[in-house]
XYZ file of C-alpha atoms in Angstrom:
692
model
C 121.482 54.738 120.059
C 121.868 51.533 121.518
C 122.842 50.147 124.807
C 126.567 51.542 125.884
C 128.448 49.203 129.180
C 131.535 50.395 129.856
C 133.754 47.324 131.973
C 137.178 48.519 131.605
C 137.484 50.496 134.647
C 134.074 50.571 137.045
C 130.676 49.558 135.085
C 129.099 52.447 133.666
C 125.778 51.559 131.770
C 124.085 54.607 129.702
C 120.992 54.685 127.354
C 120.247 57.145 125.332
C 123.277 59.668 126.638
C 121.920 59.141 130.717
C 123.537 57.073 133.117
C 121.286 54.583 134.813
C 120.843 53.955 138.145
C 121.831 52.225 141.041
C 121.429 48.735 140.673
C 121.562 46.114 143.514
C 125.275 44.554 143.406
C 124.319 40.766 141.575
C 121.941 42.791 138.618
C 125.209 44.484 138.020
C 127.154 41.411 137.771
C 124.564 40.126 135.833
C 124.569 42.892 133.614
C 127.949 42.646 133.175
C 129.154 39.158 132.574
C 126.367 39.212 129.301
C 127.435 42.846 128.466
C 130.780 40.880 128.157
C 130.084 37.476 126.578
C 128.690 40.415 123.618
C 124.999 39.068 123.196
C 125.657 35.400 123.179
C 123.086 33.633 124.986
C 123.693 31.765 128.509
C 121.820 29.069 129.988
C 119.902 30.379 133.296
C 121.787 27.184 134.957
C 125.046 28.522 134.534
C 123.546 32.046 135.308
C 122.539 30.346 138.736
C 125.854 28.711 139.290
C 128.141 31.504 139.206
C 126.270 34.252 141.085
C 124.572 32.224 143.584
C 126.656 28.907 143.696
C 126.339 28.466 147.749
C 122.233 28.181 147.158
C 120.480 25.322 146.156
C 119.155 25.324 142.990
C 115.824 25.899 143.172
C 117.041 29.225 145.287
C 119.520 30.230 143.072
C 116.618 29.884 139.923
C 114.693 32.320 142.011
C 117.122 34.651 142.607
C 118.054 34.909 139.113
C 114.430 35.759 138.568
C 114.728 38.653 141.068
C 117.323 39.852 139.620
C 116.373 39.909 136.014
C 112.934 41.802 137.600
C 115.592 44.627 138.603
C 117.481 44.975 135.341
C 113.528 44.919 133.225
C 112.661 47.770 136.354
C 116.529 50.031 135.674
C 116.085 49.675 131.617
C 112.089 50.942 132.018
C 110.147 50.954 128.627
C 113.609 50.058 126.926
C 113.646 46.503 128.295
C 112.507 44.086 125.731
C 114.953 46.359 123.567
C 117.755 44.980 125.400
C 116.640 41.901 127.585
C 116.274 38.706 126.021
C 115.186 36.640 129.321
C 113.905 33.125 127.868
C 112.737 30.129 129.115
C 116.451 28.714 129.213
C 118.484 31.532 127.919
C 119.670 34.963 128.400
C 121.178 37.312 126.693
C 121.749 41.352 125.891
C 121.262 42.566 122.579
C 121.502 46.026 120.816
C 124.153 46.531 123.190
C 127.899 48.398 122.773
C 130.839 47.686 124.568
C 133.879 49.115 125.389
C 135.701 45.730 125.974
C 134.927 44.737 122.074
C 135.890 48.174 120.806
C 139.325 47.474 122.430
C 140.081 44.314 121.456
C 139.276 45.579 117.632
C 141.481 48.300 118.002
C 144.174 46.508 119.862
C 144.937 44.522 116.291
C 145.338 47.600 114.431
C 148.402 49.027 113.387
C 147.812 52.432 113.181
C 149.353 54.204 115.761
C 146.473 56.775 116.201
C 143.935 53.731 116.694
C 145.852 52.084 119.571
C 145.817 55.405 121.391
C 142.068 55.098 121.202
C 142.613 51.506 122.232
C 144.941 53.021 125.230
C 142.684 55.287 126.075
C 138.970 53.119 126.211
C 141.248 51.148 128.710
C 139.866 53.046 131.885
C 141.307 50.408 134.465
C 141.200 47.263 135.558
C 138.305 45.296 134.462
C 135.137 45.939 136.737
C 137.288 47.895 138.769
C 136.340 47.788 142.535
C 134.079 44.782 141.784
C 133.645 42.132 144.672
C 131.041 39.445 144.937
C 130.189 36.636 147.342
C 130.424 33.826 144.878
C 134.074 32.117 143.947
C 133.328 31.351 140.646
C 132.203 34.940 139.256
C 135.361 35.899 141.132
C 137.309 33.360 139.031
C 135.570 34.477 135.900
C 136.537 38.254 136.942
C 140.160 37.961 137.706
C 140.546 35.538 134.086
C 138.796 38.801 132.508
C 141.007 41.217 134.113
C 144.173 39.302 133.594
C 143.597 38.974 129.906
C 142.779 42.618 129.530
C 145.721 44.254 131.439
C 148.122 41.332 128.955
C 146.293 43.628 126.129
C 146.658 46.965 127.403
C 150.068 46.563 127.854
C 150.386 45.282 124.105
C 149.135 48.188 123.373
C 151.258 50.736 125.082
C 154.640 48.659 123.631
C 153.046 49.088 120.721
C 152.136 52.544 120.891
C 155.383 53.789 122.561
C 157.612 52.343 119.706
C 155.571 54.253 116.950
C 155.255 57.452 119.233
C 158.519 57.586 119.185
C 159.597 56.167 115.462
C 157.561 59.368 115.226
C 159.401 61.983 116.468
C 156.522 62.490 119.430
C 158.807 61.582 122.683
C 156.549 63.795 124.918
C 153.645 61.505 123.841
C 155.716 58.107 123.982
C 156.998 59.320 127.571
C 153.450 59.711 128.978
C 152.192 55.980 126.852
C 155.929 54.444 128.562
C 154.980 55.712 131.770
C 151.168 54.240 131.600
C 152.696 50.823 130.663
C 155.279 50.980 133.393
C 152.539 52.056 136.050
C 150.689 48.786 135.097
C 153.035 46.468 134.913
C 155.648 47.411 137.316
C 157.732 44.417 136.844
C 158.282 44.054 133.470
C 161.355 45.111 132.105
C 159.950 45.259 128.546
C 157.487 48.089 129.701
C 160.650 49.821 131.948
C 162.962 49.756 129.373
C 159.993 51.965 127.398
C 160.450 53.892 129.611
C 163.867 54.374 130.150
C 164.297 54.703 126.301
C 161.510 57.372 125.965
C 162.924 59.378 128.193
C 166.288 58.881 126.256
C 165.189 59.622 123.299
C 163.911 62.752 124.568
C 166.980 64.171 126.085
C 165.842 63.466 129.174
C 169.021 61.811 130.207
C 168.656 61.737 134.162
C 165.133 60.841 134.138
C 165.985 57.835 132.183
C 169.154 56.980 134.303
C 166.312 58.051 137.329
C 163.708 55.549 136.102
C 166.496 52.611 135.556
C 167.328 52.828 139.917
C 163.913 53.078 140.173
C 163.520 49.583 137.755
C 166.350 47.986 139.359
C 165.520 48.649 143.158
C 161.810 47.363 141.743
C 162.743 43.993 141.274
C 165.415 43.980 144.037
C 162.816 44.345 146.258
C 159.666 42.162 145.127
C 161.641 39.687 143.296
C 165.160 39.692 144.774
C 167.236 39.682 141.546
C 168.791 42.307 139.426
C 167.558 44.008 135.930
C 168.520 41.720 133.603
C 171.741 42.409 130.774
C 169.684 44.165 128.251
C 168.203 46.577 130.650
C 171.798 47.164 132.524
C 173.335 47.773 128.878
C 170.254 50.495 127.485
C 171.145 52.171 130.651
C 174.873 51.826 130.332
C 174.530 53.709 126.833
C 172.579 56.607 128.337
C 174.995 56.903 131.168
C 178.260 56.925 128.809
C 176.616 58.630 125.916
C 175.724 61.976 128.401
C 179.208 61.615 130.206
C 176.990 60.818 133.265
C 178.392 58.179 135.969
C 177.670 54.657 135.442
C 174.050 53.728 136.542
C 174.664 49.780 137.333
C 174.902 50.218 140.967
C 171.850 51.945 141.873
C 172.583 51.824 145.681
C 172.463 54.952 147.488
C 174.189 55.110 150.763
C 172.333 54.221 154.056
C 171.849 56.832 157.026
C 172.986 56.486 160.312
C 170.075 55.064 161.966
C 169.105 57.526 164.639
C 169.233 57.276 168.567
C 165.912 56.075 169.946
C 165.191 58.118 172.874
C 162.456 56.567 175.635
C 158.949 56.468 175.958
C 157.488 57.936 179.304
C 160.537 57.571 180.797
C 161.087 54.048 179.628
C 162.320 51.841 176.998
C 159.744 49.936 175.016
C 159.917 46.477 175.527
C 161.457 45.451 171.116
C 163.520 48.763 171.780
C 161.338 50.886 169.382
C 160.790 53.846 168.835
C 159.237 56.618 171.521
C 156.780 59.536 171.687
C 159.302 61.691 171.816
C 161.267 61.127 168.568
C 161.957 63.694 166.195
C 159.678 64.676 163.358
C 161.381 63.383 160.336
C 162.641 59.690 160.461
C 164.636 57.408 158.319
C 161.070 55.353 157.331
C 163.682 53.704 154.454
C 165.064 51.678 156.831
C 161.697 50.970 159.582
C 160.918 47.356 160.180
C 157.559 47.621 160.632
C 155.854 44.588 163.002
C 153.138 43.276 160.801
C 156.667 42.113 157.988
C 158.637 40.571 161.035
C 157.155 36.918 160.251
C 158.533 36.058 156.988
C 156.380 32.273 156.525
C 158.375 29.494 154.660
C 156.286 27.260 153.057
C 157.160 24.806 150.270
C 154.951 23.262 147.995
C 154.578 19.935 146.566
C 153.319 18.466 143.302
C 149.662 17.927 143.357
C 149.776 13.997 143.300
C 148.495 11.878 139.882
C 145.950 9.514 141.581
C 144.426 8.948 138.619
C 145.509 5.752 136.966
C 146.221 7.783 134.098
C 149.778 8.527 133.912
C 149.017 11.173 130.337
C 146.883 13.085 133.195
C 150.688 13.721 134.920
C 151.577 17.393 132.748
C 148.125 18.222 133.908
C 149.341 17.982 137.708
C 152.713 18.882 136.471
C 150.907 22.101 135.298
C 148.756 23.074 138.214
C 151.869 22.985 140.203
C 153.995 25.213 138.661
C 151.308 27.878 138.300
C 150.179 27.417 142.012
C 153.454 28.098 143.232
C 153.591 31.011 140.588
C 150.022 32.786 141.479
C 151.440 32.389 145.352
C 154.444 34.553 144.683
C 152.136 36.444 142.796
C 149.616 36.772 145.725
C 151.502 35.592 148.966
C 152.395 38.483 150.511
C 155.578 37.695 153.402
C 155.661 34.334 151.811
C 159.157 32.394 150.771
C 158.185 29.660 148.767
C 159.760 26.518 147.708
C 158.985 23.721 145.217
C 159.496 20.143 146.683
C 160.016 17.549 144.875
C 157.150 15.180 147.386
C 156.425 15.660 150.617
C 156.078 12.072 151.064
C 159.672 11.896 151.342
C 162.064 13.488 154.011
C 165.345 13.761 151.929
C 163.955 15.355 149.292
C 162.602 18.280 151.275
C 164.433 20.851 152.229
C 164.308 22.485 155.920
C 164.987 25.655 154.995
C 163.842 28.053 152.351
C 165.891 31.482 152.007
C 167.030 31.422 155.702
C 163.937 30.535 157.150
C 162.627 27.419 158.945
C 159.570 25.966 156.682
C 156.542 26.454 158.901
C 154.086 25.248 156.331
C 153.490 22.930 153.389
C 150.920 22.791 150.675
C 149.984 19.392 149.321
C 147.040 18.132 147.186
C 145.990 15.110 144.604
C 144.037 15.125 142.423
C 141.555 11.616 141.244
C 138.774 10.820 139.221
C 135.121 10.991 140.470
C 133.433 10.214 137.250
C 133.823 9.842 133.319
C 134.492 13.911 133.075
C 135.316 15.294 136.339
C 138.281 14.890 139.340
C 137.970 15.745 142.313
C 141.025 17.456 143.835
C 141.990 18.032 147.249
C 144.063 20.843 148.489
C 145.594 21.370 152.313
C 148.231 23.165 154.114
C 149.972 21.181 156.943
C 152.126 22.426 159.810
C 155.624 20.954 159.044
C 157.161 20.121 162.107
C 153.475 18.640 163.335
C 151.832 17.764 160.295
C 148.385 18.913 161.771
C 146.215 20.188 158.919
C 145.954 23.774 159.556
C 143.198 23.631 155.844
C 141.981 21.124 153.618
C 139.224 22.019 151.263
C 137.724 19.520 147.876
C 136.776 20.671 144.603
C 135.422 19.382 141.790
C 137.551 20.007 138.476
C 136.145 19.358 134.808
C 138.308 17.350 132.994
C 138.555 19.562 130.200
C 141.249 21.424 132.971
C 142.281 22.385 135.945
C 142.531 26.471 134.717
C 139.164 27.439 135.963
C 139.439 26.169 139.315
C 142.808 27.264 139.796
C 142.691 31.123 141.182
C 140.421 29.956 143.552
C 142.533 27.340 145.069
C 145.363 29.703 144.788
C 143.352 32.716 146.393
C 142.193 30.844 149.556
C 145.326 28.845 149.912
C 146.598 32.557 150.168
C 144.118 34.280 152.764
C 144.384 30.818 155.201
C 148.581 31.628 154.976
C 147.709 35.307 156.236
C 145.776 34.488 158.847
C 148.530 32.401 159.641
C 151.022 35.296 159.081
C 149.060 37.449 161.331
C 148.737 35.290 164.422
C 152.173 34.463 163.789
C 153.518 38.219 163.765
C 151.328 38.637 167.437
C 153.301 35.464 168.710
C 156.561 37.145 167.728
C 155.717 40.540 168.918
C 155.041 39.172 172.413
C 157.831 36.676 172.569
C 160.217 39.696 171.368
C 158.264 42.304 174.186
C 159.934 39.529 177.272
C 157.511 41.356 179.772
C 154.316 39.925 181.347
C 151.709 42.031 180.285
C 147.615 41.481 180.188
C 145.779 42.705 177.296
C 143.950 45.718 178.885
C 147.679 47.088 179.117
C 149.152 46.287 175.904
C 145.931 48.478 174.268
C 146.455 50.828 176.836
C 149.609 51.396 175.839
C 148.827 50.994 172.080
C 145.902 54.020 172.692
C 148.594 56.068 174.657
C 151.048 56.461 171.413
C 148.225 57.212 168.918
C 147.097 59.692 170.809
C 150.745 62.088 169.904
C 151.057 63.130 166.289
C 151.005 60.712 163.031
C 154.392 59.666 162.466
C 155.624 56.329 161.463
C 157.325 55.245 164.853
C 154.295 56.104 167.188
C 152.457 53.735 164.382
C 154.853 50.659 164.225
C 155.269 50.735 168.104
C 150.877 51.152 168.327
C 151.318 48.161 165.509
C 153.463 46.213 167.905
C 151.170 46.729 171.336
C 148.038 45.552 169.337
C 149.462 42.845 167.715
C 150.394 41.611 171.785
C 147.186 42.208 173.034
C 146.308 39.862 169.779
C 148.658 36.608 171.104
C 147.074 36.902 174.045
C 143.607 37.157 172.789
C 143.182 36.589 168.822
C 139.591 37.574 168.746
C 139.822 40.851 170.592
C 137.900 42.948 168.380
C 139.476 46.674 170.114
C 142.864 45.291 169.053
C 142.085 44.179 165.818
C 140.294 46.989 164.748
C 143.644 48.242 165.945
C 145.879 46.305 164.282
C 143.983 47.460 161.256
C 144.085 51.146 161.593
C 147.498 51.415 162.017
C 147.887 49.284 158.908
C 145.594 52.079 157.066
C 148.115 53.912 158.415
C 150.406 52.139 156.542
C 148.902 52.262 153.135
C 147.912 55.659 153.621
C 151.420 56.944 153.729
C 153.618 55.333 151.192
C 156.210 57.442 151.656
C 157.012 55.708 155.260
C 157.660 52.163 153.732
C 158.259 50.503 149.990
C 155.696 49.297 148.130
C 156.147 45.910 149.393
C 155.392 46.884 153.142
C 152.619 48.631 152.179
C 151.288 45.475 149.740
C 151.641 43.517 153.334
C 149.443 45.964 155.698
C 146.922 46.248 153.275
C 145.896 42.735 152.950
C 147.240 41.898 156.754
C 144.680 44.869 157.764
C 141.735 43.524 155.331
C 142.874 40.225 157.210
C 141.950 41.754 160.845
C 138.907 43.833 159.911
C 136.857 41.063 158.555
C 137.904 38.982 161.844
C 136.303 42.044 163.829
C 133.530 42.163 161.180
C 132.672 38.559 161.593
C 132.810 38.782 165.391
C 130.051 42.587 165.109
C 129.155 42.655 161.065
C 126.806 46.047 162.924
C 129.572 47.714 164.357
C 130.596 51.622 162.939
C 133.672 51.930 164.119
C 135.363 48.393 162.450
C 132.888 49.406 160.012
C 134.657 52.837 159.154
C 138.094 50.825 159.760
C 137.374 48.975 156.841
C 135.767 51.814 154.754
C 139.745 53.975 155.366
C 141.327 50.421 154.570
C 139.535 50.132 150.996
C 139.859 53.440 150.227
C 143.109 54.252 151.090
C 143.947 50.451 148.834
C 142.098 51.570 145.677
C 139.176 49.574 146.737
C 136.952 52.249 146.864
C 133.460 50.936 146.009
C 134.030 48.891 148.330
C 134.888 51.657 151.183
C 131.683 53.473 149.746
C 129.594 50.621 150.954
C 131.945 49.704 154.283
C 130.831 53.659 155.018
C 127.654 53.691 154.487
C 127.178 50.258 156.941
C 128.734 52.870 159.580
C 126.580 55.375 159.118
C 123.495 53.367 159.101
C 124.730 52.278 162.304
C 125.588 55.201 163.522
C 124.308 58.279 161.488
C 126.331 60.596 163.970
C 130.024 59.397 162.786
C 131.804 62.016 162.495
C 134.625 60.363 160.789
C 132.627 58.237 158.514
C 131.134 60.883 157.108
C 134.429 62.708 156.534
C 136.073 59.496 154.676
C 133.314 59.199 152.893
C 133.134 62.489 151.217
C 136.632 61.936 150.458
C 136.168 58.526 149.217
C 133.441 60.153 146.596
C 136.100 62.615 145.417
C 138.387 59.536 144.213
C 135.224 58.152 142.563
C 134.210 61.276 140.690
C 131.884 63.038 142.769
C 134.210 65.226 144.427
C 130.679 67.656 145.185
C 129.906 65.501 147.701
C 132.960 65.712 149.461
C 132.377 69.383 150.859
C 128.735 68.861 152.842
C 130.564 65.470 153.996
C 133.072 67.765 155.942
C 130.178 69.871 157.259
C 128.402 66.929 158.629
C 131.751 65.449 160.158
C 133.016 69.110 161.634
C 129.457 69.425 163.069
C 129.293 65.973 164.926
C 133.017 65.521 166.275
C 134.153 68.984 167.381
C 137.961 67.045 167.870
C 140.278 69.859 166.699
C 142.857 67.270 165.592
C 140.680 66.007 163.307
C 139.070 69.068 161.823
C 143.096 69.302 160.462
C 142.413 66.407 158.229
C 138.498 67.377 157.067
C 139.835 70.971 156.004
C 142.024 68.805 154.227
C 139.525 66.607 152.644
C 137.121 69.540 152.409
C 140.391 72.180 150.051
C 141.684 68.507 148.249
C 137.853 68.230 146.271
C 137.304 72.249 145.700
C 141.134 71.613 144.231
C 139.230 69.302 142.204
C 136.427 71.091 141.327
C 138.610 74.143 139.834
C 137.161 76.404 143.238
C 141.201 77.009 143.834
C 140.557 80.257 146.396
C 138.626 78.389 148.638
C 140.539 75.554 148.413
C 143.080 77.316 149.214
C 141.575 78.950 152.421
C 140.387 75.368 153.198
C 144.454 73.938 153.283
C 145.755 77.208 155.217
C 142.973 75.943 157.988
C 143.943 72.649 158.487
C 147.969 73.447 159.003
C 146.674 76.069 160.992
C 145.571 73.186 163.076
C 148.696 70.593 162.349
C 151.673 72.899 160.657
C 153.342 69.430 159.499
C 150.039 67.887 157.645
C 151.988 66.830 154.875
C 149.240 66.104 152.467
C 147.802 69.765 152.866
C 151.342 71.282 152.415
C 151.413 69.360 148.692
C 148.080 70.465 147.704
C 148.322 74.007 148.646
C 151.688 74.332 147.059
C 149.914 73.297 143.768
C 146.775 75.521 144.514
C 149.244 78.402 145.131
C 150.762 77.631 141.702
C 147.823 77.336 140.301
C 146.374 81.077 141.202
C 149.658 82.484 139.835
C 151.733 83.150 143.882
C 154.375 81.602 142.591
C 156.747 82.439 145.420
C 154.496 81.936 147.984
C 154.316 78.219 146.368
C 158.250 78.374 146.061
C 158.484 77.964 149.887
C 155.697 75.194 150.312
C 157.443 73.406 148.586
C 160.854 74.479 150.198
C 158.833 73.614 153.684
C 157.499 70.550 152.041
C 161.100 68.933 150.932
C 162.589 69.443 154.353
C 159.837 67.636 156.194
C 160.067 64.689 153.668
C 164.300 64.589 152.860
C 164.334 60.694 152.414
C 161.315 59.843 150.714
C 160.763 58.847 147.460
C 158.993 62.264 145.379
C 156.627 60.152 143.304
C 155.676 58.351 146.088
C 153.198 61.458 146.956
C 152.228 61.185 143.373
C 151.472 57.526 143.148
C 148.662 57.406 146.215
C 146.689 60.423 144.509
C 147.135 59.202 141.061
C 146.855 55.291 141.233
C 144.247 55.717 144.005
C 141.194 55.649 141.404
C 141.330 54.670 138.068
C 137.465 57.367 137.643
C 138.525 59.307 133.969
C 136.753 62.583 135.752
C 139.008 62.235 138.805
C 142.237 61.672 136.178
C 141.226 64.372 134.492
C 140.553 66.889 137.137
C 144.156 65.430 139.405
C 146.387 65.493 136.480
C 146.342 69.312 136.527
C 147.039 69.902 139.843
C 150.083 67.384 139.914
C 151.493 68.965 136.768
C 152.087 71.839 139.069
C 153.715 70.087 141.526
C 155.859 68.606 139.586
C 156.949 72.011 138.531
C 157.990 73.254 141.772
C 160.022 69.516 141.831
C 158.357 67.729 144.263
C 156.244 65.027 142.339
C 157.243 63.236 139.429
């Protein structure tokens, strides 16, 4: 049997039905790249530039030789069979990849072959794969977009074929996956709405329409198009159901905000004595307060060749599109020319323009352009960021992703600083850094509730306004972001997305100041794990435990993260270490939940129920423990107890969208083993009227 390499989802390398051992990160990247090329030879120079772009040529070639040596060691006696490392080129041979099979099946018109292709897509191309190399990340981003487009097309055709064949439940499953992969695509949303309707599930079809309308309004500020609205109206009228064209629900009255420690916080926020159930759908998270207005000017054509103007226009259009996709918390507009003030709007979506993205391209040689990109302050005209790129004349596309991500990261750093400044201004009081940190710490000592986390976030931001490099404030702010990312029912998806990016910005700044800081590395691990970046989370936890082997929180969360990677058998031993090193009763509630969650995945339901009950003995309002306890009771046939647990859960979260809970645990990992374990659990939860 040849070498089997899985690229769709986390990288998997198998030889003779045996999964090969761990490889260093760059060796894994080299193997993945060569595998993706399907046996085509690649020059050593290209590989060196791809993986070690920041080293000199001699050092990069030396690194490549070491990397090839690691591959040979891992492949063992079979190295000569699979790896052809010649003087000038390298390639893999006698290999099979899931991508090659996936692409072949994607062209089929047969229903079963399309279903097989969809199953091959275990997740994003090289999921959780991050390499410190911009050229590699550019290639990776391009492959991810390409394979995502392919699987969406497959699922779209598969759903239609299954519907036509009367396989309505299968069509719903395929359409759910399509809508989940690309929630902003109305093609996928319509496929799911139609699949529900054809299965006779009209209420769910209309509920999906409302979900679609909410997503489009929140993310893009638009209503569903005419075709989607017409479909929903047809379903509503045919079933005698209220017209769904207006998906809005009545607003709930705001609750009176009590005081904290006898006084109201300076920004009028909630307090430690707030009621347990908050209307989180209307909360304004401090990290979302500033919406930075950014104008993008066309790339100026300084090449002397008017025929190149279309490239400049296309590049600018793509830059705006990519910033809209990746630049969370931004209001964007394209302007005619940054040099002509009369063509530049002063406001975007009600906000004053704060930054302008400009650039130019000129000839650097016969085959290359030199592209300059800057971010400037719209008021002072000062440069906030600038970078120069050498681009092949064949096109700008390969370097465009790198430029967009760097611009986006820089603007997010500005966003974090702006959030800090505005928070301090809103406070209207004169406090020092230590007082702000003390207030934040005091708030976080209470139960974990959204209003308390939001207040702590404000205090941490106020501290950062006074001292942008304060380590405790950076870590604390990241911690509050991790709370929001890990509890999607606290806010909408856009809030969680902004929190993830700003939290990572803060924790990376903290680690730049203190690379071996155990708590900072642990917080990075928790934030990455909550955001579904599982491999990166595992590395961060390993680093935290290398620095402090007795760090209980890191042990516990590393074990929890392992469950999402399909290694639930590692969780309970890690939890036991965590509880041995950390005697905090409140944390034991979390650790017991981690253990119960993992044991349920492993099918040891009775043990799981006992651990989840212990978790709730220490924190009776722990929603995650309640959720999985009701599933465990249902799996054991204890229906009345499961129903009571479900009722208590719904009472605690009356304003939350039910599928937020499901999506937290389903979207966090694409590992096939994990998905096979978690799906039956949520079938039981949906049966109790909570998930789905």
